[in-house]
Amino acid sequence: MNDSRPIRAKSGTNHEGTSAHNRRVMIDALRMNGALSRADLARATWLTKQTVSNIIEELERDGLVRSQAAVRKGRGQPSTPYGLVPEGAFAIGLQIDRHVTRAVAVDLVGSVLVRDEAGLPTGGPSEGAKVILDLVAGVRAKLAGIVQQSEKRLVGLGIAMPGPFGVAGSGDDPWMMEAWQKFPLLETLTAGTGLDVGLQNDAAAAATAERMVGAAHGLDHAVCLFVGYGIGAGLILNGELYRGTNGNAGEIGMALLFADGKSTPLEHRASLASLYQHLSIDPADPDLHAEINDRVLRGDPSVETWIDAAAADLRWSIHLIETIFDPQTVILCGSASEALVNRLIAAIGPLLPSIAERRGRTLPRLQPGMADPWSVALGAAAGPISRAFDPHFAAILKDSL
Amino acid sequence: MNDSRPIRAKSGTNHEGTSAHNRRVMIDALRMNGALSRADLARATWLTKQTVSNIIEELERDGLVRSQAAVRKGRGQPSTPYGLVPEGAFAIGLQIDRHVTRAVAVDLVGSVLVRDEAGLPTGGPSEGAKVILDLVAGVRAKLAGIVQQSEKRLVGLGIAMPGPFGVAGSGDDPWMMEAWQKFPLLETLTAGTGLDVGLQNDAAAAATAERMVGAAHGLDHAVCLFVGYGIGAGLILNGELYRGTNGNAGEIGMALLFADGKSTPLEHRASLASLYQHLSIDPADPDLHAEINDRVLRGDPSVETWIDAAAADLRWSIHLIETIFDPQTVILCGSASEALVNRLIAAIGPLLPSIAERRGRTLPRLQPGMADPWSVALGAAAGPISRAFDPHFAAILKDSL
DNA sequence: GTAATAAGTCAAGACAATTGACTTAATAAG
DNA sequence: CTTATTAAGTCAATTGTCTTGACTTATTAC
């Protein structure tokens, strides 16, 4: 009787897990509220003044927080607020798109310090990887030129690229993303950069960015509907990005819609790819974003047609998202121009009725998020920062070390 | 400058949080794997043998675990496995449906020890509450008759009822559920029972049941599609039930489908309500379940028509669920008969293509779950047990006490 | 019969949060 | 102007929980 199937269990925790959690809670509180005194932190986190003092002292030694001028407010000793030190940590974010790759260096509070892009060669991933590694190296070098000791404070490299991941030949994107799926990207970049490398799809990256510095800041339940070359949803559930079993949660581009007796993936109806096709524009055009932005602003009728059609699908998608997730808000963001997102939001309204319509709402059901070609790279960088500093269950467990 | 907006922060943790977590991890491991020795537990949880010993000793004192006969396996001292003690804890589960209310008493391992039901008077919630309190009291009394000290080990009362919650007048369910929405149910039952009372929608309860003793046992990502009087999805995400902002996540019955130029809620197309209507059956009929079961088994053509139509909608719903959540599996369960669920599953196949189709799958994409009128009440009871004993983030935090 | 292996215990130690008294620095009240 | 009050923050001792390493016990392999 060799009953040797592996035992499945969650990991336990210990003092270090406790301490790590409390550190993260402090950082999170400072990120959400701005600078706070030790006493404020103690009240907010339910920890004792003494514990907060110890942790703050430690965080200050580590260069993650810094005291500000004392504040007098009423009776009692003035409080000394502590705030996050932006240059306390950095991360590199990398977006791999069809024709281009973008990299940014981001600091602890989500400011982009360096940005750079490069065209991706048509030779496929093995050639592309060289371009990418060069790009990342360049961004790191520039960062090192701006701030001292940046390399020591680099917490990781986050990659964002179109999903879904690990699915055999969907086949309807001829433009090489499939080749990237098979390429050992994480291994190559880990080896090539020496950094901790993480991967998410571009909608998830957009959501991560919104959570760190955008419309989802401080929210526990929000869904970012991301209109890029494809379309996807980034899910913030219980204050964390939800990834699903294989990192493909939210990849709604492949959702089939039935209309006029035939089924079409959502992606073919409401995505920049569909817009490019509608306009007969070459998606490899380097002036793409400017061109689209321009056409949106001057009300190009062909663009308007697409917007109305896409808005109808998005309106229904938002209804469905509200119904399924019961989020605090839905955020519409994209890799295209702000102007396009705003036009889309205008065209989407009024929203379909749903359970999101309730008395006492404070947040709008739908709000605009970041919309520019760099937001995905920013979100990619936000990934490692969140992993390193945000409070979450996994960070408490012993097996996370 | 009175900057007194409340400070938002997550709670910190301390030694007790650590200890509470580790206790829960042990219990969870025993639930998932069956009896385990201290050494096995230490390996599985990453804790030291000594820590495990201390915690097991404590759990044994508390009557939650019990040693079994020593097991010799190869060289070395024989190990002493410890298993959960079923009568270590109990919970009452209560289902409030349109015409009937059901209560069960469930033990730590999810066995139903007592079950009882009562018709709900048409006089509305304030009258109904009396019936419910009597029913609960009766179940508690019967439980006390079966096991000693059951009252001391009662961890709570879980309620399951149709959602969505807190939404003003959807209006299309004339049968009194709306009145229940406005009734202070939690307060009334808390006061009337002296128990810790929790509320979830029926699909969530079904998912909770599947997770404790059913097809989702041990899974971290699973969606239970629940076909009851309405239709809903219970979401197990990251190993926990996901509730959304207002406890309405997964309430997909109100999702609007567009077909033939008009929009219909899913609920009107694939739910027992729609079946009853299709068959012109009175949903208040006490022999309802037997009747439907019978008709399914003998292949009633009218039922078959409904099944085919509902299966088409469910097929698409499953496609959408797979696309959005990327779950390990989808479970079809319901409050009707097993026969109906099995027929539905047969009629749903083959599934639509989706990202769930990947090499190396071990679980089926769609599997049958519990399907009987008592599964929701069981799930309702599973709620408090899960809250009391499963490892989860909130249980670690200081503010959870 | 002896060595090897594995389960489990013992007692001391380390770590991180807690406690309660104390210090410091401001405003409010008389 | 003096004193009381209030609040921030520190100090030193304590507590709770996990860890460490040596030890005991029980079994199989050689």
Tab-separated table of C-alpha atoms (C1' of nucleotides) in Angstrom, chain C residues 4-28:
chain	number	residue	atom	x	y	z
C	4	DA	C1'	19.685	2.814	8.969
C	5	DT	C1'	15.586	5.341	8.752
C	6	DA	C1'	11.677	7.888	10.099
C	7	DA	C1'	8.292	9.710	13.714
C	8	DG	C1'	7.958	12.289	17.277
C	9	DT	C1'	9.458	14.869	21.892
C	10	DC	C1'	12.168	17.958	24.849
C	11	DA	C1'	14.139	22.136	26.284
C	12	DA	C1'	16.277	26.189	25.104
C	13	DG	C1'	16.302	30.037	21.965
C	14	DA	C1'	14.848	33.533	18.618
C	15	DC	C1'	11.633	36.650	16.831
C	16	DA	C1'	8.059	39.939	16.646
C	17	DA	C1'	4.110	41.902	18.702
C	18	DT	C1'	2.229	43.640	23.240
C	19	DT	C1'	1.953	46.116	27.566
C	20	DG	C1'	2.166	49.900	30.641
C	21	DA	C1'	4.721	53.465	32.306
C	22	DC	C1'	7.152	57.356	30.797
C	23	DT	C1'	8.780	61.531	28.006
C	24	DT	C1'	7.900	65.195	24.916
C	25	DA	C1'	5.408	68.892	22.894
C	26	DA	C1'	1.692	71.070	21.694
C	27	DT	C1'	-3.107	73.639	22.839
C	28	DA	C1'	-6.908	74.965	26.098
